[in-house]
mmCIF file of C-alpha atoms in Angstrom:
data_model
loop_
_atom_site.group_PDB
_atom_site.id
_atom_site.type_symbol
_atom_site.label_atom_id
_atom_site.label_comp_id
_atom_site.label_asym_id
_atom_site.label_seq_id
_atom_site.Cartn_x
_atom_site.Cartn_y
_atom_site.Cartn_z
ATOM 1 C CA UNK A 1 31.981 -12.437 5.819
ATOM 2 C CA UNK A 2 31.218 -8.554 7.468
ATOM 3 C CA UNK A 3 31.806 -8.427 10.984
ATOM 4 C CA UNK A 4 28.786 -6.672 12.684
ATOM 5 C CA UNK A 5 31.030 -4.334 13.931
ATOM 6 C CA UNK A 6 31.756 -3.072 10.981
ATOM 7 C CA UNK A 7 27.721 -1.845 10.426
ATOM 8 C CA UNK A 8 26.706 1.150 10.712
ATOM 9 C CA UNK A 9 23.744 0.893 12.728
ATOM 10 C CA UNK A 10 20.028 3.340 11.539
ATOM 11 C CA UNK A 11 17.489 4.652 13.660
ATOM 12 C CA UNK A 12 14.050 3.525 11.950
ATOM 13 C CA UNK A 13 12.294 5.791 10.079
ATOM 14 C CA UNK A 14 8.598 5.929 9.618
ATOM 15 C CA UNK A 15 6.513 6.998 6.430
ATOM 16 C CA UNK A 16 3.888 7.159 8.318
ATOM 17 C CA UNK A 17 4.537 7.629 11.990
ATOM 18 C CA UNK A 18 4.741 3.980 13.775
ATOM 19 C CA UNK A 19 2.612 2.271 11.734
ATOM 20 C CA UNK A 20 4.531 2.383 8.049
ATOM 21 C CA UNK A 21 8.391 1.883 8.189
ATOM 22 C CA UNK A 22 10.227 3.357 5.654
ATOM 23 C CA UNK A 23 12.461 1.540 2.942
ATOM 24 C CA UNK A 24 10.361 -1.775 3.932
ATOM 25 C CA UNK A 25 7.653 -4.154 2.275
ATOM 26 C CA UNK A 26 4.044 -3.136 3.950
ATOM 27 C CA UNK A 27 1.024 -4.885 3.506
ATOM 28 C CA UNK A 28 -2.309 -3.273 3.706
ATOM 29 C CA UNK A 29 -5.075 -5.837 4.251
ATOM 30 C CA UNK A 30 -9.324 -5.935 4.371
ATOM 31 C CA UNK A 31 -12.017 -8.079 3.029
ATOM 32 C CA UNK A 32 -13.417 -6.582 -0.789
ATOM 33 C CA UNK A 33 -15.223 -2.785 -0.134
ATOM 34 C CA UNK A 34 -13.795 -2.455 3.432
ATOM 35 C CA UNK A 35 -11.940 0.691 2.785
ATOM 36 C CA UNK A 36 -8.812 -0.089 2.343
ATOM 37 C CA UNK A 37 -8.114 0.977 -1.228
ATOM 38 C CA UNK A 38 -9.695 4.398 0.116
ATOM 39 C CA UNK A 39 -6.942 4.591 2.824
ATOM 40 C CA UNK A 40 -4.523 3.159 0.749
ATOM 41 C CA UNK A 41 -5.135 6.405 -1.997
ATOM 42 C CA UNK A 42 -5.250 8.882 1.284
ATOM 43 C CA UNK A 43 -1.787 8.160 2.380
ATOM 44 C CA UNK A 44 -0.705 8.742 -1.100
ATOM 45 C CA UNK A 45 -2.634 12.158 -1.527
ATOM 46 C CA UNK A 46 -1.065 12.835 1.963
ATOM 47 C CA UNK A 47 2.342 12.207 0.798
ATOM 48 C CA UNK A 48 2.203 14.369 -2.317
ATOM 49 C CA UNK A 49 1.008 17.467 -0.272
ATOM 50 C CA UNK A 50 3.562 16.898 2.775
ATOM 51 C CA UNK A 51 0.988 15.977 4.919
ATOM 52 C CA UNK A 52 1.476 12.424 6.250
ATOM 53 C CA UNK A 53 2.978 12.053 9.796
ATOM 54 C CA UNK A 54 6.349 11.056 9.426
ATOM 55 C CA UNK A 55 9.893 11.760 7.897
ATOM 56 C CA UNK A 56 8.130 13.392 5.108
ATOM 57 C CA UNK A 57 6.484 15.963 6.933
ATOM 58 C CA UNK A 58 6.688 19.135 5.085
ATOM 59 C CA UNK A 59 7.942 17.574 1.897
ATOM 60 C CA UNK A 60 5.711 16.612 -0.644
ATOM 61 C CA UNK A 61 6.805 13.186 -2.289
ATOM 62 C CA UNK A 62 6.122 11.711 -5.697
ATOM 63 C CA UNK A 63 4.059 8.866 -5.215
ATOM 64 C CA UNK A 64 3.942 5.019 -7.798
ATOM 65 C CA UNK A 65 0.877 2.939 -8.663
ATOM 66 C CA UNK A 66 -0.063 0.326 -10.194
ATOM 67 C CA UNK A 67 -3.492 -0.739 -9.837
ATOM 68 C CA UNK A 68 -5.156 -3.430 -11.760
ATOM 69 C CA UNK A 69 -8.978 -3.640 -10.552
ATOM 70 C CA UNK A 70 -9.821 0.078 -10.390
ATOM 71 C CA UNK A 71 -10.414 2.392 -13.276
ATOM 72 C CA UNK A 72 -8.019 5.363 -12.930
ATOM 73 C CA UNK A 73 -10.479 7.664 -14.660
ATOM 74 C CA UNK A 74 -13.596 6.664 -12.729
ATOM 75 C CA UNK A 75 -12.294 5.648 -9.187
ATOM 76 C CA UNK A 76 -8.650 6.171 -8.839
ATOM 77 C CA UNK A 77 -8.329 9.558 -9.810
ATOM 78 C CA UNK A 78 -11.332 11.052 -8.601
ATOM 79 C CA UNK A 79 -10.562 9.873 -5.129
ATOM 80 C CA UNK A 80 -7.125 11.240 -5.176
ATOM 81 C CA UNK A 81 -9.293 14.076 -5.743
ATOM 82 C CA UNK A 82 -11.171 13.736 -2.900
ATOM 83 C CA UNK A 83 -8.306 12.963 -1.192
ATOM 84 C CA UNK A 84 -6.773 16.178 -1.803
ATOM 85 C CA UNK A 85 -3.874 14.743 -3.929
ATOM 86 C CA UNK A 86 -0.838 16.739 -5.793
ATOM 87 C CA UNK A 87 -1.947 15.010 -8.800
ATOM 88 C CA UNK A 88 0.845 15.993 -10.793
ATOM 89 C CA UNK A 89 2.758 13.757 -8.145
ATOM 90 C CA UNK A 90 0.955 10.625 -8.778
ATOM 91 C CA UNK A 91 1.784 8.385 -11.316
ATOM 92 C CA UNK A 92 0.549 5.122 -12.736
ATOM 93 C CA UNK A 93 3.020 3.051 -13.364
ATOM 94 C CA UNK A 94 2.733 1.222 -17.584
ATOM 95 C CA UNK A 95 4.213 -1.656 -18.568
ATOM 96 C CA UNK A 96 5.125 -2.504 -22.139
ATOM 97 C CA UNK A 97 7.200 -5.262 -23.776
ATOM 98 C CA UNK A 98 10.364 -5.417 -25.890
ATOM 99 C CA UNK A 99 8.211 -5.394 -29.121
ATOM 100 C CA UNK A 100 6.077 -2.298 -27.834
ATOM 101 C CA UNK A 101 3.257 -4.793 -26.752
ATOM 102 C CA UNK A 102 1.197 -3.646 -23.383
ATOM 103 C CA UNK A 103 1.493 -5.573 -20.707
ATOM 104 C CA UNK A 104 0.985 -5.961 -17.319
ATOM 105 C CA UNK A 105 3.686 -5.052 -14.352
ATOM 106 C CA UNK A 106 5.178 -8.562 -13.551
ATOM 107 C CA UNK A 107 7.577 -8.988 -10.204
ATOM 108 C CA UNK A 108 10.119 -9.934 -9.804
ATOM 109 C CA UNK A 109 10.885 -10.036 -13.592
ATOM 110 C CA UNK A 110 10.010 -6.220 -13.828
ATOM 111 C CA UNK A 111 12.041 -5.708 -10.452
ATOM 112 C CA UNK A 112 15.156 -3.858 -11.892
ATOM 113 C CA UNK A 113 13.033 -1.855 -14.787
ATOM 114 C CA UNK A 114 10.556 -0.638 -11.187
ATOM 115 C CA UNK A 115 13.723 0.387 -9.219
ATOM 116 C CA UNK A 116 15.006 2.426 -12.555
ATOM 117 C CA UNK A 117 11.459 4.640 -12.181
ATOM 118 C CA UNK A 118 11.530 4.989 -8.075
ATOM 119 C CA UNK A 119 15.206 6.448 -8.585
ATOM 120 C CA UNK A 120 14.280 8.323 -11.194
ATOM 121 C CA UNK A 121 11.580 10.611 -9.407
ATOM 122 C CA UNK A 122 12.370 9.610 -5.735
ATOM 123 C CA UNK A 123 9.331 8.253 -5.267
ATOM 124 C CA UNK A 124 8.238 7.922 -0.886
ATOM 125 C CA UNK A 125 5.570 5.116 -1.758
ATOM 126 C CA UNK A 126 5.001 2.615 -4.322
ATOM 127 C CA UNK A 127 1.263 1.227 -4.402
ATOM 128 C CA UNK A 128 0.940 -2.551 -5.684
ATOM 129 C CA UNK A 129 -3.086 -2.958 -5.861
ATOM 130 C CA UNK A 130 -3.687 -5.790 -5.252
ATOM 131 C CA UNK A 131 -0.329 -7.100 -4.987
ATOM 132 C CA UNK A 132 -0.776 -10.595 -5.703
ATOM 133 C CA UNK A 133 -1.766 -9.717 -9.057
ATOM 134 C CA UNK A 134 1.760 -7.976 -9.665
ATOM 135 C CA UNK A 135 3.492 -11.685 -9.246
ATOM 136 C CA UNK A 136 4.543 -13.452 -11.823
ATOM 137 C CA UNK A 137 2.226 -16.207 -13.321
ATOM 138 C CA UNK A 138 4.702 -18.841 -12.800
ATOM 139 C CA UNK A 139 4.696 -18.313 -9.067
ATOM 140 C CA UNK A 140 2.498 -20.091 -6.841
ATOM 141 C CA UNK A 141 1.198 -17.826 -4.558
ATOM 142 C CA UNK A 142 0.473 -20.336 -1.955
ATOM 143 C CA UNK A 143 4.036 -22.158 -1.579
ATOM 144 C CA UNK A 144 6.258 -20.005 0.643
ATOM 145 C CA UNK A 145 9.548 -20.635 -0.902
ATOM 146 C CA UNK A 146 8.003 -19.190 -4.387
ATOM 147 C CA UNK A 147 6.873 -16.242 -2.621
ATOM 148 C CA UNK A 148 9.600 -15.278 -1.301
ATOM 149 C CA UNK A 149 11.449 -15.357 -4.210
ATOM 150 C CA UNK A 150 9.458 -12.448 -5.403
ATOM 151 C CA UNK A 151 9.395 -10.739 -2.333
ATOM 152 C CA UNK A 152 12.492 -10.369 -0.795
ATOM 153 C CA UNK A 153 13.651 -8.330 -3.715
ATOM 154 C CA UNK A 154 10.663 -6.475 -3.744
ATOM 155 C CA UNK A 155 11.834 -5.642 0.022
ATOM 156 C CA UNK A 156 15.548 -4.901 -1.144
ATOM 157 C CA UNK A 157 14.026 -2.005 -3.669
ATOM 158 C CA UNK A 158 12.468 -0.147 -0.567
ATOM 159 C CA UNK A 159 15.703 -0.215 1.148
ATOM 160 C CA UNK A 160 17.960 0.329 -1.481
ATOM 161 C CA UNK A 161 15.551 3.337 -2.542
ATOM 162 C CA UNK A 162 14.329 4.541 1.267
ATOM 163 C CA UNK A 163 11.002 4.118 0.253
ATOM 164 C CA UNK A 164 8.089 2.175 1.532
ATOM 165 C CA UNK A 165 6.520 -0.513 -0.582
ATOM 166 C CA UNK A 166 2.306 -0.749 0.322
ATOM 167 C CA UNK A 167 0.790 -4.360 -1.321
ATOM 168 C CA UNK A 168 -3.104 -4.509 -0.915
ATOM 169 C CA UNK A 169 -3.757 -7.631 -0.479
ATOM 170 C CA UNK A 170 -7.513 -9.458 0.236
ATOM 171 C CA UNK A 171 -8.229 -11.686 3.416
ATOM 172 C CA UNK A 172 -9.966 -14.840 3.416
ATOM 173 C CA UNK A 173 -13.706 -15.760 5.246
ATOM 174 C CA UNK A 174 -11.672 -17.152 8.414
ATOM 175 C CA UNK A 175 -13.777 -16.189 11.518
ATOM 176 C CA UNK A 176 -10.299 -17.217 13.649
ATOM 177 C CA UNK A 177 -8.723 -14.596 16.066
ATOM 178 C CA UNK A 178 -5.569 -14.843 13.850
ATOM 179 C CA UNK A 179 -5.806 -11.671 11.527
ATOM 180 C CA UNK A 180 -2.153 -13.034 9.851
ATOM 181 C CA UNK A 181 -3.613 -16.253 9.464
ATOM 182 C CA UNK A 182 -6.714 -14.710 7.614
ATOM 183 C CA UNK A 183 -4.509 -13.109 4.493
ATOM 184 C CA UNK A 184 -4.848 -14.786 1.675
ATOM 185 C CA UNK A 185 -2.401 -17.260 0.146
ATOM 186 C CA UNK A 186 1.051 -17.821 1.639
ATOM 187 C CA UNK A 187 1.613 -17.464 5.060
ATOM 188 C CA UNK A 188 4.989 -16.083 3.433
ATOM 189 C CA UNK A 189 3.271 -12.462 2.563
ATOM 190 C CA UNK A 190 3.073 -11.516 5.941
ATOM 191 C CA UNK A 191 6.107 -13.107 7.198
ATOM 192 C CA UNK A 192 8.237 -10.992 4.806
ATOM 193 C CA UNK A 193 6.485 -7.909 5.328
ATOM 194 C CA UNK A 194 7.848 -5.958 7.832
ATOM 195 C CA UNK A 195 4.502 -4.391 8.780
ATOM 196 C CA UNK A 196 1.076 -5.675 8.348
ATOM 197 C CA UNK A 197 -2.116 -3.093 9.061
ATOM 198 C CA UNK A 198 -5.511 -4.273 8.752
ATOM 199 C CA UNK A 199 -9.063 -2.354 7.876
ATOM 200 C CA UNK A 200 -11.939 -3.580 9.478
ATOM 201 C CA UNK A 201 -15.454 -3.126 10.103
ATOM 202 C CA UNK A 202 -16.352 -1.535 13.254
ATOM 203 C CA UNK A 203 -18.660 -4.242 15.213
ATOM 204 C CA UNK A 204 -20.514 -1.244 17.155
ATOM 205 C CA UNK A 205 -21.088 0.888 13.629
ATOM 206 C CA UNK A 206 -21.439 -0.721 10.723
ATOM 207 C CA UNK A 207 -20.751 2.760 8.843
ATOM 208 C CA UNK A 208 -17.105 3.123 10.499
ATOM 209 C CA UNK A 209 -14.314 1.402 10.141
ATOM 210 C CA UNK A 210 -10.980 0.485 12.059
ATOM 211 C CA UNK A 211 -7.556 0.780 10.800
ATOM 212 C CA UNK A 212 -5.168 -1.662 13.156
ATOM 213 C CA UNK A 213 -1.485 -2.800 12.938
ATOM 214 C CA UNK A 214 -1.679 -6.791 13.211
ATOM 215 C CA UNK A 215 2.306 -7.082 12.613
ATOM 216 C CA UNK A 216 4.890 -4.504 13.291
ATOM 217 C CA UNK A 217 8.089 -5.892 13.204
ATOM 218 C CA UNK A 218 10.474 -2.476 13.859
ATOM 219 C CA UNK A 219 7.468 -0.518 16.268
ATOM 220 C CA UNK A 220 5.247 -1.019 18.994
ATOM 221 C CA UNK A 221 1.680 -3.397 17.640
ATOM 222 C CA UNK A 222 -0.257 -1.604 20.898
ATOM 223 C CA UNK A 223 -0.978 1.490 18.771
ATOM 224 C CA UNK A 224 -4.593 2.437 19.218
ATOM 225 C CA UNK A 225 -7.008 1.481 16.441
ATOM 226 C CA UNK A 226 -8.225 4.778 13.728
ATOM 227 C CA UNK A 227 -11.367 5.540 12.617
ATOM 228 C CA UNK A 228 -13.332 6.256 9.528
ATOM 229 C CA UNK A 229 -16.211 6.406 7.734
ATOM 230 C CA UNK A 230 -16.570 7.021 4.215
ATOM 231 C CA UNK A 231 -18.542 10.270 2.783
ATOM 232 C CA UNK A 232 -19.695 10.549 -0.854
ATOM 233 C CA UNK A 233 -18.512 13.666 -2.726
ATOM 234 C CA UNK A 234 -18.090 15.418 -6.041
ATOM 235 C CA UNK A 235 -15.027 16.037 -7.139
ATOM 236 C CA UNK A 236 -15.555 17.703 -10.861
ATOM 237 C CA UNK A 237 -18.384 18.623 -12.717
ATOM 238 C CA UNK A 238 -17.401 17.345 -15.795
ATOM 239 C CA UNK A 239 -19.003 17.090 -19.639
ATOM 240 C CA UNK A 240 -20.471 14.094 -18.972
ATOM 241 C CA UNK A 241 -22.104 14.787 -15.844
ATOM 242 C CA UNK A 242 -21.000 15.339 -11.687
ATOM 243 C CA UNK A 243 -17.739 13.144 -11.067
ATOM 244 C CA UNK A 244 -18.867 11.436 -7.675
ATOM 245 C CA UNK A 245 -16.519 9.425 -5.342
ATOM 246 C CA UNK A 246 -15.836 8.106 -1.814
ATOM 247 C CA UNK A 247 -13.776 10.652 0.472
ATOM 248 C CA UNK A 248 -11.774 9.162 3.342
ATOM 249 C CA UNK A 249 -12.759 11.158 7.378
ATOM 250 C CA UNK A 250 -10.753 10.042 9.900
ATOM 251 C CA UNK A 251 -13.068 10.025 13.378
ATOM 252 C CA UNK A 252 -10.477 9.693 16.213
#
């Protein structure tokens, strides 16, 4: 037993200013082409440059991904680009078995192997996109007690590291008021996340979007919506023709 008097008590600290705590699970959730993989790669080209509002203002952060459904050499990249991104402080994150075999990143069975690498470079934000794809096959993603399992040690890494762990994560076709309720699989995912934002389609402008924080467990969830729209750019002109992508503009 610890007595609580014998805890040293924190102030919070924010990644990103009261909407991202640090050394926490975050979730980062949108229907398919809402934007949020867009925002998701902004914060991490913010990051990298010192840019993002929070306790990594004027230091530039390495920054971990692993992303499964997005080529890094056709989307990923070129919108880190965009973005504005130290690229030489973002890094995709390989897995590879005993035997040499490729492989893809498996939680919480890679959990220890993960912490090694966030150490190692000090990483400020590790990107899991989409995170359900980073679980284990044996878990069931919809039974909360198997969840769990692979998150709460996914949420001990972020504290033990002070960094912030973002998992995109899809929403289902509920039309309820409920945006918790409308994340996909286990209610579990947003239970243990410690802060839950949401990207959604403006109803007045179908070319802007909203960025809103459902959950917010260790801030205030009255935070005024953002706003964005999404402008096509080039980013390189390269051998095999103009590298085109979509460039995050915040508007208010």
């Amino acid at each position: 037993l610890t007595a609580a008097s014998e805890i040293q008590v924190r102030p919070v600290r924010w990644a990103w200013a009261g909407r991202m705590a640090l050394s926490t699970l975050a979730l980062l959730a949108g229907r398919e082409g809402v934007g949020k993989t867009l925002l998701a790669y902004t914060l991490a080209a913010d990051i990298t440059k010192g840019k993002l509002e929070g306790v990594f203002i004027g230091v530039p952060k390495p920054v971990i991904v692993c992303a499964t459904e997005d080529s890094w050499e056709h989307t990923i990249v070129p919108r880190l680009m965009a973005a504005g991104a130290d690229l030489g402080l973002i890094y995709r994150v390989d897995a590879v078995t005993t035997s040499g075999t490729e492989c893809a990143l498996s939680l919480p069975v890679d959990l220890a192997e993960l912490a090694a690498v966030v150490a190692d470079i000090g990483a400020a934000l590790v990107i899991l996109d989409p995170l359900l794809s980073r679980l284990a096959s044996t878990i069931d993603t919809h039974k909360d007690a198997e969840v769990r399992q692979a998150l709460e040690p996914l949420s001990k890494l972020a504290d033990a590291a002070h960094c912030t762990v973002l998992g995109l994560i899809h929403v289902n076709k509920s039309t309820g008021g409920d945006l918790l309720t409308s994340v996909m699989a286990s209610r579990a995912f947003t239970a243990v996340a410690r802060t839950v934002l949401f990207v959604v389609r403006d109803a007045e402008d179908e070319h802007r979007r909203l960025v809103g924080v459902a959950k917010n467990n260790l801030g205030r969830v009255d935070l005024p919506a953002l706003m964005f729209r999404v402008k096509e750019v080039m980013v390189a002109d390269s051998a095999e023709g103009p590298v085109m992508t979509g460039q995050l503009a915040w508007a208010g």
